[in-house]
Coordinates of C-alpha atoms in Angstrom, one line a residue:
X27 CA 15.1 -16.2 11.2
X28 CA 16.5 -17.2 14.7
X29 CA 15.8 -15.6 18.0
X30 CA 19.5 -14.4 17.5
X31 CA 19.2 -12.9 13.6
X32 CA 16.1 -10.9 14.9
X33 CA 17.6 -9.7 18.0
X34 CA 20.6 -8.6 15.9
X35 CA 18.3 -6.5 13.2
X36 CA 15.5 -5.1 15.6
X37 CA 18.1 -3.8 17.9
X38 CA 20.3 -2.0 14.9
X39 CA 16.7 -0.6 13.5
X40 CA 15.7 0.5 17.5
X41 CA 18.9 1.6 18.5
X42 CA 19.5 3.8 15.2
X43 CA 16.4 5.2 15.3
X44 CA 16.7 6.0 19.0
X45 CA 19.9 7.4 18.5
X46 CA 18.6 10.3 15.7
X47 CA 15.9 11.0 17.7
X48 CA 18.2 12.3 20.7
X49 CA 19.0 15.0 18.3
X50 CA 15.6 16.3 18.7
X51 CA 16.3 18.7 21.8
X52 CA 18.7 20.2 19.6
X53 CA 16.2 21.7 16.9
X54 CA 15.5 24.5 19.2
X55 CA 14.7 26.6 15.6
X56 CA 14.6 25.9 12.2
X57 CA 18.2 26.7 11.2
X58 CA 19.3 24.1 13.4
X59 CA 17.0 21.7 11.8
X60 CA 18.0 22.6 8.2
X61 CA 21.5 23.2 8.7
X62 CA 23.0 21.4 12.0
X63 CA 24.4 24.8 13.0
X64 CA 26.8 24.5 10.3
X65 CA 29.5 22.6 12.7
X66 CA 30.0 19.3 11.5
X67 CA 33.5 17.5 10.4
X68 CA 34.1 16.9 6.9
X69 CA 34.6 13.3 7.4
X70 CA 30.7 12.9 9.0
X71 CA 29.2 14.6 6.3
X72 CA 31.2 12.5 3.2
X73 CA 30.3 9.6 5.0
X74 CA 26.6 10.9 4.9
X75 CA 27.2 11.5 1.3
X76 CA 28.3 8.2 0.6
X77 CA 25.4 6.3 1.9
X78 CA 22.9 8.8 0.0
X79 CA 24.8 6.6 -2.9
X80 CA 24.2 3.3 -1.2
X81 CA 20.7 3.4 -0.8
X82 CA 18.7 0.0 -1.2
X83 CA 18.8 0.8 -4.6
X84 CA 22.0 -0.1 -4.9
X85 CA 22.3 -3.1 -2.1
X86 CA 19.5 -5.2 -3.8
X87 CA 19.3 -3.7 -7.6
X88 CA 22.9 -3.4 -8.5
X89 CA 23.3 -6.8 -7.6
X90 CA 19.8 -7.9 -9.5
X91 CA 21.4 -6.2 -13.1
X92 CA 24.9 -7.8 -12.5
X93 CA 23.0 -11.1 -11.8
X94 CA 20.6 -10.9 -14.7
X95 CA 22.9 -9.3 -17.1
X96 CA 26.7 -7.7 -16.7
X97 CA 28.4 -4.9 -15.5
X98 CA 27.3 -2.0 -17.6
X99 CA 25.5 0.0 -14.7
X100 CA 28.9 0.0 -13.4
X101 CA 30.1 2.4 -15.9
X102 CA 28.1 5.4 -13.6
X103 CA 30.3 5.1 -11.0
X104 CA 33.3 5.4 -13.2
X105 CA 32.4 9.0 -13.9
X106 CA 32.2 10.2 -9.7
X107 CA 35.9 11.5 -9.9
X108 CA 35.9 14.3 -12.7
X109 CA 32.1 15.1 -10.7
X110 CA 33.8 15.1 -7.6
X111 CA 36.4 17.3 -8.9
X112 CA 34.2 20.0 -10.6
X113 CA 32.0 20.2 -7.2
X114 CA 34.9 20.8 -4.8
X115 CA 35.9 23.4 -7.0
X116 CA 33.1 25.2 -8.1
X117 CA 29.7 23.7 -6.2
X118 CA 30.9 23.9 -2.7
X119 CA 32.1 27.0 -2.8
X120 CA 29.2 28.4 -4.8
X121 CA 26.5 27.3 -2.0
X122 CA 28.8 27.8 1.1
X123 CA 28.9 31.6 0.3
X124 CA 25.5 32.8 0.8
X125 CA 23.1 32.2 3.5
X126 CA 20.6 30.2 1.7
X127 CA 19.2 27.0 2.8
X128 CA 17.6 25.8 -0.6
X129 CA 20.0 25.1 -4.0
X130 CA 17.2 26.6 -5.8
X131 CA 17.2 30.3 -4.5
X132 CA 19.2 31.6 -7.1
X133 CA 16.9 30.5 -9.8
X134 CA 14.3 32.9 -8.4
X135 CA 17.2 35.5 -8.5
X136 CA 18.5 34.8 -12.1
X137 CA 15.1 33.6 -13.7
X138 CA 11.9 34.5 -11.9
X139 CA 9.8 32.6 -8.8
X140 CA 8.7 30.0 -11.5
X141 CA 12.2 29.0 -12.0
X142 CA 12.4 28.3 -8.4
X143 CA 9.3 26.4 -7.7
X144 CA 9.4 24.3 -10.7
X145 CA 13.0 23.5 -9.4
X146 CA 11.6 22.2 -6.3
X147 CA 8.7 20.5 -7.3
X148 CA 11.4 18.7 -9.8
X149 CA 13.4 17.5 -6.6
X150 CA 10.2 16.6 -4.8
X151 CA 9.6 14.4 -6.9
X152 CA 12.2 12.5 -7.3
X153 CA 12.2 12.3 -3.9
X154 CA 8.9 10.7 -3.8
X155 CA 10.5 8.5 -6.3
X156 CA 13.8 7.2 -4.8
X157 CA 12.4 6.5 -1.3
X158 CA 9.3 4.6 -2.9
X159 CA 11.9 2.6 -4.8
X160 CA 14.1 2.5 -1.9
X161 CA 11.0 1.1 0.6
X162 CA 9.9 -1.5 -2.2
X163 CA 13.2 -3.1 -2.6
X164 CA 13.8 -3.3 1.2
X165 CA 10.2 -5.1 2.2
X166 CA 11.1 -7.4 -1.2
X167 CA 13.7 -8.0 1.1
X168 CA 11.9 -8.6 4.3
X169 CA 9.0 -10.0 2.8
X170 CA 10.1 -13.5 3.5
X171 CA 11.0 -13.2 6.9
X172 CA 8.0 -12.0 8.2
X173 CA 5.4 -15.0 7.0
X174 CA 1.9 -13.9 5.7
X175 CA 2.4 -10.0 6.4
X176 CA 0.9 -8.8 2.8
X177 CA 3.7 -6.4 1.1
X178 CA 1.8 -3.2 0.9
X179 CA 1.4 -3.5 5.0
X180 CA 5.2 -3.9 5.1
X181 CA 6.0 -1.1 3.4
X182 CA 3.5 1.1 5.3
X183 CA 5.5 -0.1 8.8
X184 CA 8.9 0.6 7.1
X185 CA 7.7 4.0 5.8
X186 CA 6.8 4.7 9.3
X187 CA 10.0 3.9 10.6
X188 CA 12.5 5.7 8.2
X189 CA 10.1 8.8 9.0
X190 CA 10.6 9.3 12.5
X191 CA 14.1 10.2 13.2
X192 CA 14.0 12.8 10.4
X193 CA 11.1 14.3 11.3
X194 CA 11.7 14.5 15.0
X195 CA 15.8 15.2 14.8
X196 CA 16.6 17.2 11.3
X197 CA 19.6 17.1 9.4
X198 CA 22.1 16.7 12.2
X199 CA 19.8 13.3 12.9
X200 CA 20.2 12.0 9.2
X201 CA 24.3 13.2 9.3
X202 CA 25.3 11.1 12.3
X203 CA 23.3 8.1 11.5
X204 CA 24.6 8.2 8.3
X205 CA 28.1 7.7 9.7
X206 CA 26.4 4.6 11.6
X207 CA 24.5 3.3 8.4
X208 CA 27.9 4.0 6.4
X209 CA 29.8 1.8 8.5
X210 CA 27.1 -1.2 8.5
X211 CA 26.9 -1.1 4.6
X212 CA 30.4 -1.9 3.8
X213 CA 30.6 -4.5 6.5
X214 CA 27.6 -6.1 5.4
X215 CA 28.6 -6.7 1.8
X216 CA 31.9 -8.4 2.8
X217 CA 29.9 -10.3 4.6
X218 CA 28.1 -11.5 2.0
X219 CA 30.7 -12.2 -0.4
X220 CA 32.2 -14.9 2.3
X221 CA 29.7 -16.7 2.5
X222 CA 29.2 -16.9 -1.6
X223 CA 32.3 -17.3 -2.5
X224 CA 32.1 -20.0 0.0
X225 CA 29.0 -21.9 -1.4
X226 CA 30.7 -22.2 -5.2
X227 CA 32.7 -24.8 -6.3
X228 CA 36.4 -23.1 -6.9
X229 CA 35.8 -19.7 -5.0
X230 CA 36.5 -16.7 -6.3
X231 CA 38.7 -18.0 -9.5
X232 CA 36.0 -19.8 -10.6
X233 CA 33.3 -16.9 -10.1
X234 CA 36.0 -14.9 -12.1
X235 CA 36.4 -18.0 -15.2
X236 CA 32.9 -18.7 -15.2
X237 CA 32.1 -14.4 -15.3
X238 CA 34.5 -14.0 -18.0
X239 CA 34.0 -17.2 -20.3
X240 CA 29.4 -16.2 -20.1
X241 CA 30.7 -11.8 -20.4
X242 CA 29.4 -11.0 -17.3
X243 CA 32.1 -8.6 -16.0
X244 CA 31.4 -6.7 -19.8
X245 CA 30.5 -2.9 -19.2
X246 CA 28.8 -2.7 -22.3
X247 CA 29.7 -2.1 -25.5
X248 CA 32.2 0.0 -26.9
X249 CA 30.3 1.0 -30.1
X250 CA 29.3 4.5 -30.5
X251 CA 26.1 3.2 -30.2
X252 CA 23.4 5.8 -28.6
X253 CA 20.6 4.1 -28.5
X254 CA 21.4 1.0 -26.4
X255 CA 22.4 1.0 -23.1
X256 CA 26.0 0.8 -24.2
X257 CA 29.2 1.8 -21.8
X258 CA 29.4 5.4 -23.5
X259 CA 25.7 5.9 -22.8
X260 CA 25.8 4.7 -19.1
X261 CA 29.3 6.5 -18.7
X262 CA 27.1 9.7 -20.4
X263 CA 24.5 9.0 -18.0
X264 CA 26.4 9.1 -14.6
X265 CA 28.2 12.3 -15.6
X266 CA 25.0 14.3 -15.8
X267 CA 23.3 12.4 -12.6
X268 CA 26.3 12.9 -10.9
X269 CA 26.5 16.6 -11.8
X270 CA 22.9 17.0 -10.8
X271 CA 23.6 15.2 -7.6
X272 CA 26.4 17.5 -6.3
X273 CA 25.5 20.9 -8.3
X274 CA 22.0 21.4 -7.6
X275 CA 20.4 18.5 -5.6
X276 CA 19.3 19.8 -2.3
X277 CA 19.8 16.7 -0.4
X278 CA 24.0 17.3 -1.5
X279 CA 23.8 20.8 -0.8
X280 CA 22.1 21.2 2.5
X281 CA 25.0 18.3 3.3
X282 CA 27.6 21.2 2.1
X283 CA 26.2 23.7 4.1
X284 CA 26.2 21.7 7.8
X285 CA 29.9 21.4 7.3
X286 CA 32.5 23.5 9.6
X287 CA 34.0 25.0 6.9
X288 CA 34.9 24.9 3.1
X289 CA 37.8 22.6 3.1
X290 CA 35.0 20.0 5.2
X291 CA 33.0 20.6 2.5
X292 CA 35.0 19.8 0.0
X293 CA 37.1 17.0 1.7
X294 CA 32.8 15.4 1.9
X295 CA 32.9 15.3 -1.4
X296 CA 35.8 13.5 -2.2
X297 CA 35.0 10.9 0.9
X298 CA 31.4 10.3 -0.2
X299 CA 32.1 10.1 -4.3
X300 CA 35.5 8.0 -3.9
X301 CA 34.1 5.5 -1.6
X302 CA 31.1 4.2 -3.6
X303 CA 33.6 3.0 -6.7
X304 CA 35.0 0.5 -4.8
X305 CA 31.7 -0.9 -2.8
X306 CA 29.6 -0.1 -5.8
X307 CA 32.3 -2.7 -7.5
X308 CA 31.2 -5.1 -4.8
X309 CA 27.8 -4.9 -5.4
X310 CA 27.9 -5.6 -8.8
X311 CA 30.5 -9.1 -8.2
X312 CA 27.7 -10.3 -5.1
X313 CA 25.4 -10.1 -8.5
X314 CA 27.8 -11.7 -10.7
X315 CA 28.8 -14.2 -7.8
X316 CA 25.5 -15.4 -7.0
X317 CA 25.1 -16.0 -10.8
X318 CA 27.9 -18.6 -10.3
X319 CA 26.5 -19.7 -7.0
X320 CA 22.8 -20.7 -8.3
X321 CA 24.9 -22.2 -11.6
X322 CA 25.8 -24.6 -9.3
X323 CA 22.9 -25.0 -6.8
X324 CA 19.7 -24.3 -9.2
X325 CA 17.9 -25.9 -7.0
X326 CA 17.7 -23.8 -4.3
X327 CA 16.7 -20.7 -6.6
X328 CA 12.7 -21.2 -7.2
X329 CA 11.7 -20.5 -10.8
X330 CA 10.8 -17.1 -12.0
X331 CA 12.6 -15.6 -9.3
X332 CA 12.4 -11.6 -10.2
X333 CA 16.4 -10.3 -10.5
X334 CA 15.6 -8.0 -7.5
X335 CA 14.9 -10.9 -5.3
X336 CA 18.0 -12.8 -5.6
X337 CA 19.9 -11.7 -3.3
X338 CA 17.2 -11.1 -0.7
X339 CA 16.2 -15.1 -1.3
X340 CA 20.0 -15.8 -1.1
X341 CA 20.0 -13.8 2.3
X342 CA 16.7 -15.7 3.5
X343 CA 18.0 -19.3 3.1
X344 CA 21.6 -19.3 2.6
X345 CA 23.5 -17.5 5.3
X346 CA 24.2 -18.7 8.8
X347 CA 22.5 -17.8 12.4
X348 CA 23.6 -14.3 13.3
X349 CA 24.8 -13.1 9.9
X350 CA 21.8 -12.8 8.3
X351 CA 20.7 -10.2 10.9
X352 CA 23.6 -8.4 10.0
X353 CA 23.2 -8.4 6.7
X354 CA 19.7 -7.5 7.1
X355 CA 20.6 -4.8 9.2
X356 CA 23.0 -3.7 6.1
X357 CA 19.8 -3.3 3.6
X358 CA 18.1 -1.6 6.2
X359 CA 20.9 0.6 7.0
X360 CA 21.1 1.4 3.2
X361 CA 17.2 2.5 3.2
X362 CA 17.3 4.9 6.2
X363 CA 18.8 7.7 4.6
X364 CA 15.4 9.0 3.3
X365 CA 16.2 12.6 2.6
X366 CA 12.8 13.4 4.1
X367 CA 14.0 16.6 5.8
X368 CA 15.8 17.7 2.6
X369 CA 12.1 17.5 1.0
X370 CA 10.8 19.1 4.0
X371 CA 13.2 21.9 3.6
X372 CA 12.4 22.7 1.2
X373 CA 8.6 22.9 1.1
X374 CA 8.7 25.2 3.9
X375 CA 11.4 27.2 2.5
X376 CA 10.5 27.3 -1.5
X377 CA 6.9 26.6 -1.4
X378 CA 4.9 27.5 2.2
X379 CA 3.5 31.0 1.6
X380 CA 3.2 31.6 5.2
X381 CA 6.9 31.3 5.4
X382 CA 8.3 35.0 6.1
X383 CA 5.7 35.5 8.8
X384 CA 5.7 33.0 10.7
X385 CA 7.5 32.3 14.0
X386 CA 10.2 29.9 14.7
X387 CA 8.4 27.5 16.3
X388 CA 5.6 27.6 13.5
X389 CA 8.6 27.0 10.7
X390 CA 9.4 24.1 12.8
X391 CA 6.1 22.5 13.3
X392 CA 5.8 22.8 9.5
X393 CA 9.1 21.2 8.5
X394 CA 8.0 17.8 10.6
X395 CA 4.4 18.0 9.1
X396 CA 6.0 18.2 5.6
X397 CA 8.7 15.5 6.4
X398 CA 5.8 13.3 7.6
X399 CA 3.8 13.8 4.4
X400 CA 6.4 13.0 2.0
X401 CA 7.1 9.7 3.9
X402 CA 3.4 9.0 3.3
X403 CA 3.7 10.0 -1.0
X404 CA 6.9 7.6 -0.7
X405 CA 5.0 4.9 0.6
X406 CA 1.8 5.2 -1.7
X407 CA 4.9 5.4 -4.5
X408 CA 6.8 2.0 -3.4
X409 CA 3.3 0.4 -3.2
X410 CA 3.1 1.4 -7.2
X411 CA 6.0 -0.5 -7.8
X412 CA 5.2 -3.6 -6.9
X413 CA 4.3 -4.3 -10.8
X414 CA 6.7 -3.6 -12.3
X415 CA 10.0 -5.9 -13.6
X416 CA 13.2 -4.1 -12.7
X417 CA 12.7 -1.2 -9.8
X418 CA 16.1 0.4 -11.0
X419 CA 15.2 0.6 -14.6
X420 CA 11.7 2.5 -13.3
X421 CA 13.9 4.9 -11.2
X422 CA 16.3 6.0 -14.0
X423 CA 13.6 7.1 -16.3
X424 CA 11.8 8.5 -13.4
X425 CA 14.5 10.6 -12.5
X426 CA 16.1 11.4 -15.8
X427 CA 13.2 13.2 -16.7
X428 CA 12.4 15.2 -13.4
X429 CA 15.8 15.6 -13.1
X430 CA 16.9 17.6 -16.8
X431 CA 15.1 20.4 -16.1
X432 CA 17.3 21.1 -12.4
X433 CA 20.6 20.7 -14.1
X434 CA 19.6 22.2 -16.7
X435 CA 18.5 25.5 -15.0
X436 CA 21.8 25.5 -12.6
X437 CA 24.7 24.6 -16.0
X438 CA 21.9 28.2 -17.9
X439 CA 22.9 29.9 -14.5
X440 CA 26.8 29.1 -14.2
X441 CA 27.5 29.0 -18.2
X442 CA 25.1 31.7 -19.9
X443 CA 25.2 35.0 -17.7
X444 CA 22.9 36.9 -19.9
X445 CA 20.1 34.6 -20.0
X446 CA 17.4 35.6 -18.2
X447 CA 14.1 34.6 -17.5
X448 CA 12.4 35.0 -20.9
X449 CA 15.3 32.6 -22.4
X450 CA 15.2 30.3 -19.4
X451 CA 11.5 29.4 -19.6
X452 CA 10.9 28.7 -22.9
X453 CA 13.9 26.6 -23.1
X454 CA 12.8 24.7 -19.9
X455 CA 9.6 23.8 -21.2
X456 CA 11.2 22.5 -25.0
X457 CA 13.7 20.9 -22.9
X458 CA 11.0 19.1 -20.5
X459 CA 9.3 17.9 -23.8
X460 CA 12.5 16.9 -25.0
X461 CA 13.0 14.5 -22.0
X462 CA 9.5 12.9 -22.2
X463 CA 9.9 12.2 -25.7
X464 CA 13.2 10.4 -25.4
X465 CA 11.9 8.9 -21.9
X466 CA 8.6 7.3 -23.1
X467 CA 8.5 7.2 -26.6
X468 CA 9.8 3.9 -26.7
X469 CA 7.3 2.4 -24.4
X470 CA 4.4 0.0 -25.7
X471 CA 1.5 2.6 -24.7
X472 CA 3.8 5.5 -27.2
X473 CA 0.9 6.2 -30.1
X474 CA 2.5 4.4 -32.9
X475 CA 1.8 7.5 -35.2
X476 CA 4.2 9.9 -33.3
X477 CA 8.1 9.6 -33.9
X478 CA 10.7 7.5 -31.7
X479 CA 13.8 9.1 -30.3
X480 CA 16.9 7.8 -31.5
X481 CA 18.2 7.9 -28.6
X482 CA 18.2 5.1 -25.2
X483 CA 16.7 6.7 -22.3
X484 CA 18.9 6.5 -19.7
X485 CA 19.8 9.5 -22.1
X486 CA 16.7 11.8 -20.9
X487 CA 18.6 14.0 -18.6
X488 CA 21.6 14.6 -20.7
X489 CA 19.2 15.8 -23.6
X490 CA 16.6 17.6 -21.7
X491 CA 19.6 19.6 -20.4
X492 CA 21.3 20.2 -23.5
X493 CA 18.5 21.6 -24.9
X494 CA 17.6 24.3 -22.0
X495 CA 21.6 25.2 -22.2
X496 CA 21.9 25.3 -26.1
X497 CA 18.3 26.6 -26.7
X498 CA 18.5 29.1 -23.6
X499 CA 22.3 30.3 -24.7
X500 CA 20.5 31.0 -28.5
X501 CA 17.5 32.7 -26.8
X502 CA 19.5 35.4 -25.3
X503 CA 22.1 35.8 -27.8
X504 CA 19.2 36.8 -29.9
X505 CA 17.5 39.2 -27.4
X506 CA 21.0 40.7 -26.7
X507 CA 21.5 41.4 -31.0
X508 CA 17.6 42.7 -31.1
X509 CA 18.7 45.8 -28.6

């Protein structure tokens, strides 16, 4: 890069992280890390929520699937508004009501402590998950600019990095930067497009000929098909993510609860949900664009080129002095909301026994040690994944099946009221079966012997959650006839 590309991306990564940790001297306790004091507009916090969507996961894979393939991964974000809907309505108000910091409190209430804990250990997890995918795809990114600096190293520095503000300044830190990071990621994309439509012969109408003539702008098929990744199944798919994203993921809820008031709350919602269609849309035509772009100049696209690492080569050699830092600054803006003090919240709040007796500034010292220690799991987690062929195929299955047992759990809670525990746990352990055996038993190392669900697995959450609900609903219809 030139002097003027890295002064442009080392000062948005110093400057950003500078400015979350200025919001360290006001964690005095650890309410105020956990909650901001509950005082922030509605338009902050949606535009927090909205780049929890546009993580690197979707700056560098969305545009790797639309590249390699067409627009079926789209079809999630078509079903955002009826989510969006049913969370203003019902989720918002739901967790702005009590006092509690974790969305899993009210399993422990409704089901037993187990409830609660796997709960947590559930969203830990995918934590762990989404920021190891998140820190792979970014040093994929980076990896070329920085010459012979091996990428297991770079991730390590970059998992250093989107660790400290968290840790040091809370979740007021991650809101306000979020309105930074939001504001980066939709410039950078535009960006982007420029300079490819620029770069193919005919622009934008020929991207658009040459898309439609090879399908690439196709969402899938229309079949009723349930066992490819077809647009009902991807459509299926985002509707149960989605609900698990704003009715029981922690890193959505504590998000709810630093707002003013409910109508912030809810106004977040719409903001954050609404505003990833239309740059989610954008990701997927810089995919589809660059297709048309290295039609015409195959050349400068080295063979085997992994889908992931088109766009990052395409950022490397093909954009001009000063934009690329930008852009760069864009991906990296995409992978700095990490979440970690969500995680961290909820170890200390769900899982640290020491919790009730210990002091304020003891809670405190706990939630940065936690935050600290899931940026190190994340890291050892994006190292993993530097194997494997599509990161974004890796982090569906991941979190469909750590995810079914959450939503789950929360639809038992809200749709069954006389379930109780002795329904809810042996329908959550069927229904975690349920969503290993649709998950993996269509992988190569499945033993041949055992039987293969009929069904694709970006459908794991959907049926691990349909079987706690159904099997939980029968469970204590029974118990309530054998009285």
């Amino acid at each position: 890069m030139s002097a003027l590309d890295w002064v442009v991306l080392v000062g948005y990564l110093l400057a950003t992280t500078f400015y979350g940790c200025l919001f360290l001297r006001k964690n005095k306790d650890s309410t105020a890390f956990m909650a901001a004091g509950r005082s922030l507009p509605g338009w902050a916090v949606g535009l927090s929520l909205f780049g929890s969507y546009v993580s690197s996961i979707s700056f560098l894979a969305n545009p790797g699937k639309s590249y390699n393939g067409n627009w079926n991964p789209f079809a999630f974000a078509l079903s955002l508004p009826l989510a969006c809907w049913l969370a203003a309505k019902y989720f918002v108000p739901l967790y702005r009501a009590g006092e509690q910091i974790s969305a899993y409190e009210r399993f422990e209430k409704r089901f037993g402590r187990w409830a609660r804990v796997y709960a947590t250990m559930c969203f830990l997890l995918v934590q762990v998950a989404r920021l190891g995918t998140i820190l792979y795809l970014l040093s994929l990114a980076l990896q070329p600019l920085v010459g012979s600096l091996p990428l297991p190293v770079l991730i390590l520095l970059l998992g250093l990095l989107v660790t400290i503000y968290p840790m040091l300044g809370g979740t007021e830190a991650v809101i306000w930067t979020g309105v930074v990071q939001a504001i980066v990621m939709i410039v950078g994309p535009l960006v982007c497009i420029g300079v490819i439509l620029a770069g193919v012969p005919g622009g934008f109408g020929a991207v658009v000929s040459q898309g439609v003539a090879a399908d690439k702008f196709s969402l899938g098929s229309l079949a009723p098909d349930f066992a490819s990744s077809s647009f009902w199944v991807v459509l299926i798919y985002g509707m149960a993510i989605n609900l698990q994203n704003f009715g029981v993921d922690q890193a959505y809820v504590q998000r709810y609860l630093t707002a003013k008031a409910d109508r912030d709350a809810a106004r977040s919602v719409w903001l954050g949900g609404l505003l990833y269609i239309p740059i989610a849309a954008l990701f997927f035509f810089i995919g589809t664009a660059l297709w048309a772009f290295y039609q015409a100049h195959a050349s400068a696209l080295p063979p085997g080129t992994k889908p992931d690492a088109v766009f990052p080569w395409f950022i490397q050699t093909q954009l001009p002095v000063g934009l690329k830092g930008l852009v760069l600054a864009a991906v990296c803006a995409a992978a700095m909301d990490s979440n970690l003090n969500c995680s961290a919240t909820l170890f200390v709040h769900d899982l640290w026994a020491k919790r009730e007796s210990a002091s304020e500034a003891e809670k405190l010292k706990m939630l940065r040690i936690a935050a600290v220690g899931f940026g190190l799991l994340s890291v050892i987690a994006a190292i993993a994944m530097i194997s494997v062929k599509t990161a974004l195929d890796v982090w569906w299955d991941l979190a469909g099946v750590l995810s079914g047992g959450m939503l789950g759990l929360f639809l038992l809670d809200r749709l069954v009221p006389k379930a109780q525990g002795s329904a809810a746990l042996p329908a959550t352990i069927i229904g975690a079966l349920v969503s290993i055996w649709v998950s993996f038993s269509q992988k190569p190392y499945w033993p041949v012997s055992l039987p293969q669900a009929p069904l694709h697995t970006l459908l794991t959450l959907t049926a691990g959650t349909l079987t706690i609900v159904v099997l939980g609903a029968l469970l204590a219809q029974r118990k309530e006839s054998s009285k």
